[in-house]
Amino acid sequence: AQTVTQSQPEMSVQEAETVTLSCTYDTSESDYYLFWYKQPPSRQMILVIRQEAYKQQNATENRFSVNFQKAAKSFSLKISDSQLGDAAMYFCALLGGSEKLVFGKGTKLTVNP
Amino acid sequence: DAGVIQSPRHEVTEMGQEVTLRCKPISGHDYLFWYRQTMMRGLELLIYFNNNVPIDDSGMPEDRFSAKMPNASFSTLKIQPSEPRDSAVYFCASSFPTGTVWGEQYFGPGTRLTVT
């Protein structure tokens, strides 16, 4: 069975600072994809960033970047220059072996002004 | 594209009533997914379709839940009869197959269901 674990139920960061959200996963698949989704209070699930497992280079999207450690099965999200609009629930997700996304329980990020 | 469209956005109903949630996926997407989100259980996959055919319904909690996809642009999730424990946010998502365009899922805005 595939699993995704987010060990930080809540995190907080000061505006303009950097924060890292942790995610570990387990899969027996050799080819898989990893995602971070953001869910603001509006409830809309928004794709933040994605990573293909066979790519060693870490993905980046503007202020968002990942640290993908395949051997350790770790996939953390770094948010630089945090903004008030970054406040949301963040979900790590794994896609491999089928079309079924496996989600972590989420991390609630608070951004303090 | 307008994205994944769900209706209604909010639904309040009484226990025992039938509830129908609707979803229009992104045009051209082959896969459609129904999820349920609660505080206690997080995001749960209920069922998903490929080319309008149900592939995996193992997440459907009970026989009271049913889903259909009569064509590529429309799907319904029906609860009959509804119970208070069905109160949740229900999401629809769609995607291309994995390996074509990443396979990432695009979510609709969700339907908040309250059963009293």
Coordinates of N, CA and C in Angstrom, one line a residue:
Chain A
A1 N 0.8 -1.2 0.0 CA 0.0 0.0 0.0 C 0.9 1.2 0.0
Q2 N 0.4 2.3 -0.7 CA 1.1 3.5 -0.7 C 0.6 4.4 0.4
T3 N 1.6 5.1 1.0 CA 1.2 6.0 2.1 C 2.0 7.3 2.0
V4 N 1.3 8.4 2.5 CA 1.9 9.7 2.6 C 1.8 10.2 4.0
T5 N 2.8 10.7 4.6 CA 2.8 11.2 6.0 C 3.3 12.6 6.0
Q6 N 2.4 13.4 6.6 CA 2.8 14.8 6.9 C 2.8 14.9 8.4
S7 N 4.0 15.1 9.0 CA 4.1 15.0 10.5 C 3.9 16.3 11.2
Q8 N 3.7 17.3 10.4 CA 3.4 18.7 11.1 C 2.0 19.1 10.8
P9 N 1.1 18.9 11.8 CA -0.3 19.3 11.6 C -0.4 20.8 11.4
E10 N 0.5 21.6 12.1 CA 0.4 23.0 12.0 C 1.8 23.6 11.9
M11 N 1.9 24.7 11.1 CA 3.2 25.4 11.1 C 2.8 26.9 11.0
S12 N 3.7 27.7 11.5 CA 3.5 29.2 11.3 C 4.8 29.8 10.9
V13 N 4.7 31.0 10.2 CA 5.8 31.7 9.6 C 5.5 33.2 9.6
Q14 N 6.6 33.9 9.8 CA 6.4 35.4 9.7 C 6.4 35.8 8.2
E15 N 5.6 36.8 7.9 CA 5.6 37.3 6.6 C 7.0 37.6 6.1
A16 N 7.3 37.3 4.8 CA 8.6 37.5 4.2 C 9.7 36.5 4.6
E17 N 9.4 35.6 5.6 CA 10.3 34.6 6.0 C 10.1 33.3 5.1
T18 N 11.0 32.3 5.4 CA 11.0 31.1 4.7 C 10.5 30.0 5.6
V19 N 9.7 29.1 5.1 CA 9.2 27.9 5.9 C 9.3 26.7 5.0
T20 N 9.5 25.6 5.7 CA 9.6 24.3 5.0 C 8.6 23.3 5.6
L21 N 7.8 22.7 4.8 CA 6.8 21.7 5.2 C 7.3 20.3 4.8
S22 N 7.1 19.4 5.7 CA 7.7 18.1 5.5 C 6.7 17.1 5.0
C23 N 7.2 16.1 4.2 CA 6.4 15.0 3.7 C 7.2 13.8 3.5
T24 N 6.8 12.7 4.0 CA 7.5 11.4 3.6 C 6.4 10.5 3.0
Y25 N 6.9 9.6 2.2 CA 6.0 8.7 1.5 C 6.6 7.3 1.4
D26 N 5.7 6.4 1.1 CA 6.2 5.0 0.9 C 5.5 4.4 -0.4
T27 N 6.2 3.9 -1.3 CA 5.7 3.2 -2.4 C 6.6 2.2 -2.9
S28 N 6.1 1.2 -3.6 CA 7.0 0.1 -4.2 C 7.1 0.4 -5.7
E29 N 6.5 1.4 -6.2 CA 6.6 1.7 -7.6 C 7.9 2.4 -7.9
S30 N 8.4 2.1 -9.1 CA 9.7 2.7 -9.5 C 9.5 4.0 -10.2
D31 N 8.3 4.2 -10.8 CA 7.9 5.4 -11.4 C 6.7 6.0 -10.8
Y32 N 6.8 7.2 -10.3 CA 5.7 7.9 -9.6 C 5.8 9.4 -9.7
Y33 N 4.8 10.1 -9.2 CA 4.8 11.5 -9.2 C 4.4 12.0 -7.8
L34 N 4.9 13.1 -7.5 CA 4.6 13.8 -6.2 C 4.1 15.2 -6.4
F35 N 3.2 15.6 -5.6 CA 2.5 16.9 -5.7 C 2.4 17.5 -4.4
W36 N 2.3 18.8 -4.4 CA 1.9 19.6 -3.3 C 0.6 20.4 -3.7
Y37 N -0.4 20.3 -3.0 CA -1.7 21.0 -3.2 C -1.9 22.0 -2.1
K38 N -2.5 23.1 -2.4 CA -2.8 24.1 -1.4 C -4.3 24.2 -1.3
Q39 N -4.8 24.3 -0.1 CA -6.3 24.5 0.1 C -6.5 25.7 1.0
P40 N -6.8 26.9 0.4 CA -7.1 28.1 1.2 C -8.5 28.0 1.8
P41 N -8.9 28.9 2.6 CA -10.2 28.9 3.2 C -11.3 28.8 2.2
S42 N -11.1 29.2 1.0 CA -12.2 29.0 0.0 C -12.4 27.6 -0.4
R43 N -11.6 26.6 0.1 CA -11.7 25.2 -0.1 C -11.2 24.7 -1.4
Q44 N -10.9 25.6 -2.3 CA -10.4 25.2 -3.6 C -9.1 24.5 -3.5
M45 N -8.9 23.3 -4.1 CA -7.6 22.6 -4.1 C -6.8 23.1 -5.3
I46 N -5.7 23.7 -5.0 CA -4.8 24.3 -6.0 C -3.5 23.6 -6.1
L47 N -3.1 23.1 -7.3 CA -1.8 22.5 -7.5 C -0.7 23.5 -7.3
V48 N 0.2 23.3 -6.5 CA 1.3 24.2 -6.2 C 2.6 23.8 -7.0
I49 N 2.9 22.5 -6.9 CA 4.2 22.1 -7.6 C 4.1 20.6 -7.7
R50 N 4.9 20.1 -8.7 CA 4.9 18.7 -9.0 C 6.3 18.2 -9.3
Q51 N 6.5 16.9 -9.1 CA 7.9 16.3 -9.2 C 7.7 14.9 -9.8
E52 N 8.4 14.6 -10.9 CA 8.5 13.3 -11.4 C 9.7 12.6 -10.7
A53 N 9.4 11.3 -10.2 CA 10.4 10.6 -9.4 C 11.7 10.4 -10.1
Y54 N 11.7 10.2 -11.5 CA 12.9 9.9 -12.2 C 13.8 11.1 -12.4
K55 N 13.2 12.3 -12.1 CA 14.0 13.5 -12.3 C 14.8 13.9 -11.0
Q56 N 16.0 14.0 -11.1 CA 16.8 14.3 -9.9 C 16.7 15.8 -9.5
Q57 N 16.5 16.6 -10.5 CA 16.5 18.0 -10.2 C 15.2 18.4 -9.5
N58 N 15.4 19.2 -8.4 CA 14.2 19.6 -7.6 C 13.4 20.6 -8.4
A59 N 12.1 20.4 -8.4 CA 11.2 21.4 -9.0 C 11.1 22.7 -8.3
T60 N 10.9 23.8 -9.1 CA 10.7 25.1 -8.5 C 9.6 25.8 -9.3
E61 N 8.8 26.6 -8.6 CA 7.7 27.4 -9.1 C 7.7 28.7 -8.4
N62 N 8.4 29.7 -8.9 CA 8.5 31.0 -8.3 C 9.0 30.9 -6.9
R63 N 8.2 31.2 -5.9 CA 8.7 31.2 -4.5 C 8.6 29.8 -3.9
F64 N 8.1 28.8 -4.6 CA 7.9 27.5 -4.1 C 8.9 26.5 -4.7
S65 N 9.6 25.7 -3.9 CA 10.5 24.8 -4.3 C 10.4 23.5 -3.5
V66 N 10.9 22.4 -4.0 CA 10.9 21.2 -3.2 C 12.3 20.7 -3.0
N67 N 12.4 19.9 -2.0 CA 13.6 19.1 -1.7 C 13.2 17.6 -1.8
F68 N 13.5 17.0 -2.9 CA 13.1 15.6 -3.2 C 14.3 14.7 -2.9
Q69 N 14.2 13.9 -1.9 CA 15.2 12.9 -1.5 C 14.6 11.5 -1.8
K70 N 14.9 11.0 -3.0 CA 14.3 9.7 -3.4 C 14.7 8.6 -2.4
A71 N 15.9 8.5 -2.1 CA 16.4 7.3 -1.2 C 15.7 7.4 0.1
A72 N 15.5 8.6 0.6 CA 14.9 8.8 1.9 C 13.4 8.8 1.8
K73 N 12.9 8.9 0.6 CA 11.4 9.0 0.4 C 10.9 10.2 1.1
S74 N 11.5 11.3 0.8 CA 11.2 12.6 1.4 C 10.9 13.6 0.4
F75 N 9.9 14.5 0.6 CA 9.5 15.4 -0.4 C 9.0 16.7 0.3
S76 N 9.9 17.5 0.7 CA 9.5 18.7 1.5 C 9.3 19.9 0.6
L77 N 8.4 20.8 1.0 CA 8.1 22.0 0.3 C 8.6 23.3 1.0
K78 N 9.4 24.1 0.3 CA 9.9 25.3 0.8 C 9.2 26.5 0.2
I79 N 8.7 27.3 1.1 CA 8.1 28.6 0.6 C 8.9 29.7 1.0
S80 N 9.4 30.5 0.1 CA 10.3 31.6 0.3 C 9.5 32.9 0.3
D81 N 10.0 33.9 1.1 CA 9.3 35.2 1.1 C 7.8 35.0 1.3
S82 N 7.5 34.4 2.4 CA 6.1 34.0 2.6 C 5.2 35.3 2.6
Q83 N 4.0 35.1 2.0 CA 3.0 36.1 1.9 C 1.7 35.7 2.7
L84 N 0.9 36.7 3.0 CA -0.3 36.4 3.8 C -1.2 35.5 3.0
G85 N -1.2 35.6 1.6 CA -2.0 34.7 0.8 C -1.5 33.3 0.8
D86 N -0.4 33.0 1.4 CA 0.1 31.6 1.4 C -0.6 30.8 2.5
A87 N -1.3 31.5 3.4 CA -1.9 30.8 4.5 C -3.0 29.9 4.0
A88 N -2.9 28.6 4.3 CA -3.7 27.6 3.8 C -3.4 26.2 4.4
M89 N -4.2 25.2 4.1 CA -3.8 23.8 4.3 C -3.0 23.4 3.1
Y90 N -1.9 22.7 3.4 CA -1.0 22.1 2.3 C -1.0 20.6 2.4
F91 N -1.3 20.0 1.3 CA -1.4 18.5 1.2 C -0.3 18.0 0.2
C92 N 0.4 17.0 0.7 CA 1.4 16.3 -0.1 C 0.6 15.1 -0.7
A93 N 0.9 14.8 -1.9 CA 0.2 13.7 -2.6 C 1.1 12.9 -3.5
L94 N 0.8 11.6 -3.6 CA 1.6 10.6 -4.4 C 0.7 10.0 -5.4
L95 N 1.3 9.9 -6.6 CA 0.6 9.2 -7.7 C 1.5 8.2 -8.3
G96 N 1.1 6.9 -8.2 CA 2.0 5.9 -8.7 C 1.3 4.5 -8.8
G97 N 1.5 3.9 -10.0 CA 0.9 2.5 -10.1 C -0.5 2.5 -10.6
S98 N -1.2 3.6 -10.3 CA -2.6 3.7 -10.8 C -2.9 5.2 -10.9
E99 N -4.1 5.5 -11.2 CA -4.5 6.9 -11.3 C -5.0 7.5 -9.9
K100 N -4.8 6.7 -8.9 CA -5.3 7.1 -7.6 C -4.3 8.0 -6.8
L101 N -4.7 9.2 -6.5 CA -3.8 10.1 -5.7 C -3.9 9.7 -4.2
V102 N -2.8 9.5 -3.6 CA -2.8 9.3 -2.1 C -2.4 10.6 -1.4
F103 N -3.2 11.1 -0.6 CA -2.9 12.3 0.1 C -2.5 12.1 1.5
G104 N -1.6 13.1 2.0 CA -1.3 13.1 3.4 C -2.5 13.8 4.1
K105 N -2.4 13.9 5.5 CA -3.4 14.5 6.3 C -3.4 16.0 6.2
G106 N -2.3 16.6 5.7 CA -2.3 18.1 5.6 C -1.5 18.8 6.7
T107 N -1.0 20.0 6.3 CA -0.3 20.8 7.3 C -1.0 22.2 7.2
K108 N -1.5 22.7 8.3 CA -2.1 24.1 8.3 C -1.0 25.1 8.5
L109 N -0.8 26.0 7.5 CA 0.2 27.0 7.5 C -0.5 28.4 7.9
T110 N 0.0 29.0 8.9 CA -0.4 30.3 9.3 C 0.8 31.3 9.0
V111 N 0.4 32.4 8.4 CA 1.4 33.4 8.1 C 1.1 34.7 8.9
N112 N 2.0 35.0 9.8 CA 1.9 36.1 10.7 C 2.4 37.4 10.1
P113 N 1.6 38.5 10.2 CA 2.1 39.8 9.6 C 3.2 40.4 10.4
Chain B
D1 N -10.2 27.5 -20.4 CA -11.2 26.6 -19.9 C -11.7 27.0 -18.6
A2 N -12.9 26.7 -18.3 CA -13.6 27.1 -17.0 C -13.1 26.3 -15.9
G3 N -12.4 25.3 -16.1 CA -12.0 24.4 -15.0 C -13.1 23.4 -14.7
V4 N -13.0 22.6 -13.6 CA -14.0 21.7 -13.2 C -15.1 22.4 -12.5
I5 N -16.3 22.1 -12.9 CA -17.5 22.8 -12.4 C -18.3 21.9 -11.6
Q6 N -18.7 22.3 -10.4 CA -19.5 21.5 -9.5 C -20.8 22.3 -9.1
S7 N -21.9 21.6 -9.0 CA -23.1 22.2 -8.5 C -23.9 21.2 -7.6
P8 N -24.6 21.7 -6.6 CA -24.5 23.0 -6.1 C -23.3 23.3 -5.3
R9 N -23.0 24.5 -4.9 CA -21.9 24.8 -4.0 C -22.2 24.5 -2.6
H10 N -23.4 24.6 -2.2 CA -23.9 24.3 -0.9 C -25.2 23.6 -1.0
E11 N -25.4 22.6 -0.1 CA -26.6 21.8 -0.1 C -26.9 21.5 1.4
V12 N -28.1 21.9 1.8 CA -28.6 21.6 3.1 C -29.9 20.7 2.9
T13 N -29.9 19.6 3.6 CA -31.0 18.7 3.4 C -31.3 18.0 4.7
E14 N -32.5 17.4 4.8 CA -32.9 16.7 6.0 C -32.6 15.2 5.8
M15 N -32.3 14.6 6.9 CA -32.0 13.1 6.9 C -33.1 12.4 6.2
G16 N -32.7 11.4 5.3 CA -33.6 10.6 4.6 C -33.9 11.1 3.2
Q17 N -33.5 12.3 2.9 CA -33.7 12.9 1.6 C -32.7 12.4 0.6
E18 N -33.0 12.5 -0.7 CA -32.0 12.1 -1.7 C -31.2 13.4 -2.1
V19 N -29.9 13.2 -2.3 CA -29.1 14.3 -2.6 C -28.3 14.0 -3.9
T20 N -28.3 14.9 -4.8 CA -27.5 14.7 -6.1 C -26.5 15.8 -6.3
L21 N -25.3 15.4 -6.4 CA -24.2 16.3 -6.6 C -23.8 16.2 -8.1
R22 N -23.4 17.3 -8.7 CA -23.1 17.3 -10.2 C -21.7 17.8 -10.5
C23 N -21.1 17.3 -11.5 CA -19.8 17.7 -11.9 C -19.6 17.7 -13.4
K24 N -19.0 18.7 -13.9 CA -18.6 18.8 -15.3 C -17.1 18.9 -15.3
P25 N -16.4 17.9 -15.9 CA -14.9 17.9 -15.9 C -14.4 18.8 -16.9
I26 N -13.1 19.0 -16.9 CA -12.4 19.8 -17.9 C -12.5 19.0 -19.2
S27 N -12.8 19.7 -20.3 CA -12.9 19.1 -21.6 C -11.6 18.4 -22.0
G28 N -11.8 17.2 -22.5 CA -10.6 16.5 -22.9 C -10.0 15.6 -21.9
H29 N -10.3 15.8 -20.6 CA -9.8 14.9 -19.6 C -10.4 13.5 -19.6
D30 N -9.6 12.5 -19.4 CA -10.1 11.1 -19.5 C -10.6 10.6 -18.2
Y31 N -10.1 11.1 -17.1 CA -10.4 10.6 -15.8 C -11.2 11.6 -15.0
L32 N -12.1 11.0 -14.2 CA -12.9 11.8 -13.3 C -13.0 11.1 -11.9
F33 N -12.8 11.9 -10.9 CA -12.7 11.4 -9.5 C -13.7 12.1 -8.6
W34 N -14.2 11.4 -7.7 CA -15.1 12.0 -6.6 C -14.4 11.7 -5.3
Y35 N -14.2 12.8 -4.5 CA -13.6 12.7 -3.2 C -14.6 13.3 -2.1
R36 N -14.4 12.8 -0.9 CA -15.1 13.4 0.2 C -14.0 13.9 1.2
Q37 N -14.3 15.1 1.8 CA -13.3 15.6 2.8 C -14.0 15.9 4.1
T38 N -13.5 15.4 5.2 CA -14.0 15.7 6.5 C -12.8 15.9 7.4
M39 N -13.1 16.6 8.5 CA -12.0 16.8 9.5 C -11.5 15.5 10.0
M40 N -12.3 14.6 10.3 CA -11.9 13.4 10.9 C -11.1 12.5 10.0
R41 N -11.5 12.4 8.7 CA -11.0 11.4 7.8 C -10.1 12.0 6.7
G42 N -10.1 13.3 6.6 CA -9.3 13.9 5.6 C -10.0 13.7 4.2
L43 N -9.1 13.7 3.2 CA -9.6 13.5 1.8 C -9.7 12.0 1.5
E44 N -10.8 11.5 1.1 CA -11.1 10.2 0.7 C -11.5 10.1 -0.7
L45 N -10.9 9.2 -1.5 CA -11.4 8.9 -2.8 C -12.5 8.0 -2.8
L46 N -13.6 8.4 -3.4 CA -14.9 7.6 -3.4 C -14.9 6.6 -4.6
I47 N -14.7 7.2 -5.7 CA -14.8 6.5 -7.0 C -14.1 7.2 -8.1
Y48 N -13.6 6.5 -9.1 CA -13.1 7.2 -10.3 C -13.5 6.5 -11.6
F49 N -13.6 7.3 -12.6 CA -14.0 6.8 -13.9 C -12.9 7.1 -14.9
N50 N -12.8 6.2 -15.9 CA -11.9 6.4 -17.1 C -12.8 6.3 -18.3
N51 N -12.8 7.3 -19.1 CA -13.6 7.3 -20.3 C -15.1 6.9 -20.0
N52 N -15.6 7.5 -19.0 CA -17.0 7.3 -18.5 C -17.3 6.0 -17.9
V53 N -16.3 5.1 -17.7 CA -16.5 3.8 -17.1 C -16.0 3.8 -15.7
P54 N -16.7 3.3 -14.7 CA -16.2 3.3 -13.3 C -15.1 2.3 -13.2
I55 N -14.0 2.7 -12.7 CA -12.8 1.8 -12.6 C -12.6 1.3 -11.2
D56 N -12.8 2.1 -10.2 CA -12.6 1.7 -8.8 C -13.6 2.4 -7.9
D57 N -14.5 1.6 -7.3 CA -15.5 2.2 -6.4 C -15.3 1.7 -5.0
S58 N -14.1 1.3 -4.7 CA -13.9 0.7 -3.4 C -14.0 1.7 -2.3
G59 N -14.0 2.9 -2.6 CA -14.1 4.0 -1.6 C -15.5 4.4 -1.3
M60 N -16.4 3.9 -2.0 CA -17.8 4.3 -1.8 C -18.3 3.6 -0.5
P61 N -18.7 4.5 0.5 CA -18.9 3.9 1.8 C -20.0 2.9 2.0
E62 N -21.1 3.1 1.3 CA -22.3 2.2 1.5 C -23.1 2.2 0.2
D63 N -24.0 1.3 0.2 CA -24.9 1.2 -1.0 C -25.8 2.5 -1.2
R64 N -25.8 3.3 -0.1 CA -26.6 4.5 -0.3 C -25.9 5.5 -1.3
F65 N -24.7 5.3 -1.5 CA -23.9 6.1 -2.5 C -23.9 5.5 -3.8
S66 N -24.1 6.3 -4.9 CA -24.0 5.8 -6.2 C -23.5 6.9 -7.1
A67 N -22.7 6.6 -8.1 CA -22.2 7.6 -9.1 C -22.3 7.1 -10.5
K68 N -22.6 8.1 -11.4 CA -22.7 7.8 -12.8 C -22.0 8.8 -13.6
M69 N -21.6 8.3 -14.8 CA -21.0 9.3 -15.8 C -21.6 8.9 -17.1
P70 N -22.7 9.5 -17.4 CA -23.4 9.1 -18.7 C -22.7 9.6 -20.0
N71 N -21.9 10.6 -19.8 CA -21.1 11.1 -21.0 C -19.8 11.8 -20.5
A72 N -19.0 12.2 -21.4 CA -17.6 12.7 -21.0 C -17.7 14.0 -20.3
S73 N -18.8 14.7 -20.3 CA -18.9 16.0 -19.8 C -19.8 16.1 -18.6
F74 N -20.2 15.0 -18.0 CA -21.1 15.1 -16.9 C -21.0 13.9 -16.0
S75 N -21.1 14.1 -14.7 CA -21.1 13.0 -13.7 C -22.0 13.4 -12.5
T76 N -22.6 12.4 -11.9 CA -23.4 12.7 -10.7 C -22.9 11.8 -9.6
L77 N -23.1 12.3 -8.4 CA -22.9 11.5 -7.2 C -24.2 11.6 -6.4
K78 N -24.8 10.5 -6.1 CA -26.1 10.5 -5.5 C -26.0 9.8 -4.1
I79 N -26.7 10.4 -3.1 CA -26.8 9.7 -1.8 C -28.3 9.6 -1.5
Q80 N -28.7 8.3 -1.3 CA -30.1 8.1 -1.1 C -30.3 6.8 -0.2
P81 N -30.8 7.0 1.0 CA -31.2 8.2 1.7 C -30.0 8.8 2.4
S82 N -30.0 10.1 2.6 CA -28.9 10.8 3.2 C -29.0 10.7 4.7
E83 N -27.8 10.8 5.4 CA -27.7 10.7 6.9 C -26.8 11.8 7.3
P84 N -26.9 12.2 8.6 CA -26.1 13.3 9.1 C -24.6 13.1 9.0
R85 N -24.2 11.8 9.1 CA -22.8 11.5 8.9 C -22.2 11.7 7.5
D86 N -23.1 11.9 6.6 CA -22.7 12.2 5.2 C -22.3 13.6 5.0
S87 N -22.5 14.5 6.0 CA -22.1 15.9 6.0 C -20.6 16.0 5.7
A88 N -20.2 16.7 4.7 CA -18.8 16.8 4.3 C -18.7 17.7 3.1
V89 N -17.5 17.9 2.7 CA -17.3 18.6 1.4 C -17.0 17.6 0.3
Y90 N -17.7 17.6 -0.7 CA -17.5 16.6 -1.8 C -16.8 17.3 -3.0
F91 N -15.7 16.8 -3.4 CA -14.9 17.3 -4.5 C -15.0 16.4 -5.7
C92 N -15.0 17.0 -6.9 CA -14.9 16.4 -8.1 C -13.5 16.8 -8.7
A93 N -12.8 15.9 -9.4 CA -11.5 16.3 -10.0 C -11.4 15.6 -11.3
S94 N -10.7 16.1 -12.2 CA -10.4 15.4 -13.5 C -9.0 15.5 -13.9
S95 N -8.5 14.6 -14.8 CA -7.1 14.6 -15.2 C -7.0 13.9 -16.5
F96 N -5.8 14.1 -17.2 CA -5.4 13.3 -18.3 C -4.7 12.1 -17.7
P97 N -4.5 11.0 -18.4 CA -3.8 9.8 -17.9 C -2.4 10.2 -17.5
T98 N -1.9 9.5 -16.5 CA -0.5 9.6 -16.1 C 0.4 9.3 -17.2
G99 N 1.5 10.1 -17.4 CA 2.4 9.8 -18.5 C 2.1 10.7 -19.7
T100 N 1.0 11.3 -19.8 CA 0.7 12.1 -20.9 C 1.0 13.6 -20.5
V101 N 0.2 14.1 -19.6 CA 0.4 15.5 -19.1 C 0.5 15.4 -17.6
W102 N 1.4 14.6 -17.1 CA 1.7 14.5 -15.7 C 0.6 13.8 -14.9
G103 N -0.6 13.8 -15.3 CA -1.6 13.1 -14.6 C -2.1 13.8 -13.3
E104 N -1.7 15.1 -13.2 CA -2.2 15.8 -12.0 C -3.6 16.1 -12.1
Q105 N -4.3 16.1 -11.0 CA -5.7 16.2 -10.9 C -6.1 17.7 -10.7
Y106 N -7.1 18.1 -11.4 CA -7.6 19.5 -11.3 C -9.0 19.4 -10.5
F107 N -9.1 20.1 -9.4 CA -10.2 20.0 -8.6 C -11.3 21.1 -8.9
G108 N -12.5 20.7 -8.7 CA -13.6 21.7 -8.6 C -13.6 22.4 -7.3
P109 N -14.5 23.3 -7.2 CA -14.6 24.1 -5.9 C -15.3 23.4 -4.8
G110 N -15.8 22.2 -5.0 CA -16.4 21.4 -4.0 C -17.9 21.8 -3.7
T111 N -18.6 20.8 -3.1 CA -20.0 21.0 -2.7 C -20.0 20.7 -1.2
R112 N -20.4 21.7 -0.4 CA -20.5 21.5 1.0 C -21.9 21.0 1.3
L113 N -22.0 19.8 1.8 CA -23.2 19.1 2.1 C -23.5 19.1 3.6
T114 N -24.6 19.5 4.0 CA -25.0 19.4 5.4 C -26.3 18.7 5.5
V115 N -26.3 17.6 6.2 CA -27.5 16.8 6.4 C -28.0 16.9 7.9
T116 N -29.2 17.4 8.1 CA -29.7 17.7 9.4 C -30.6 16.6 9.9

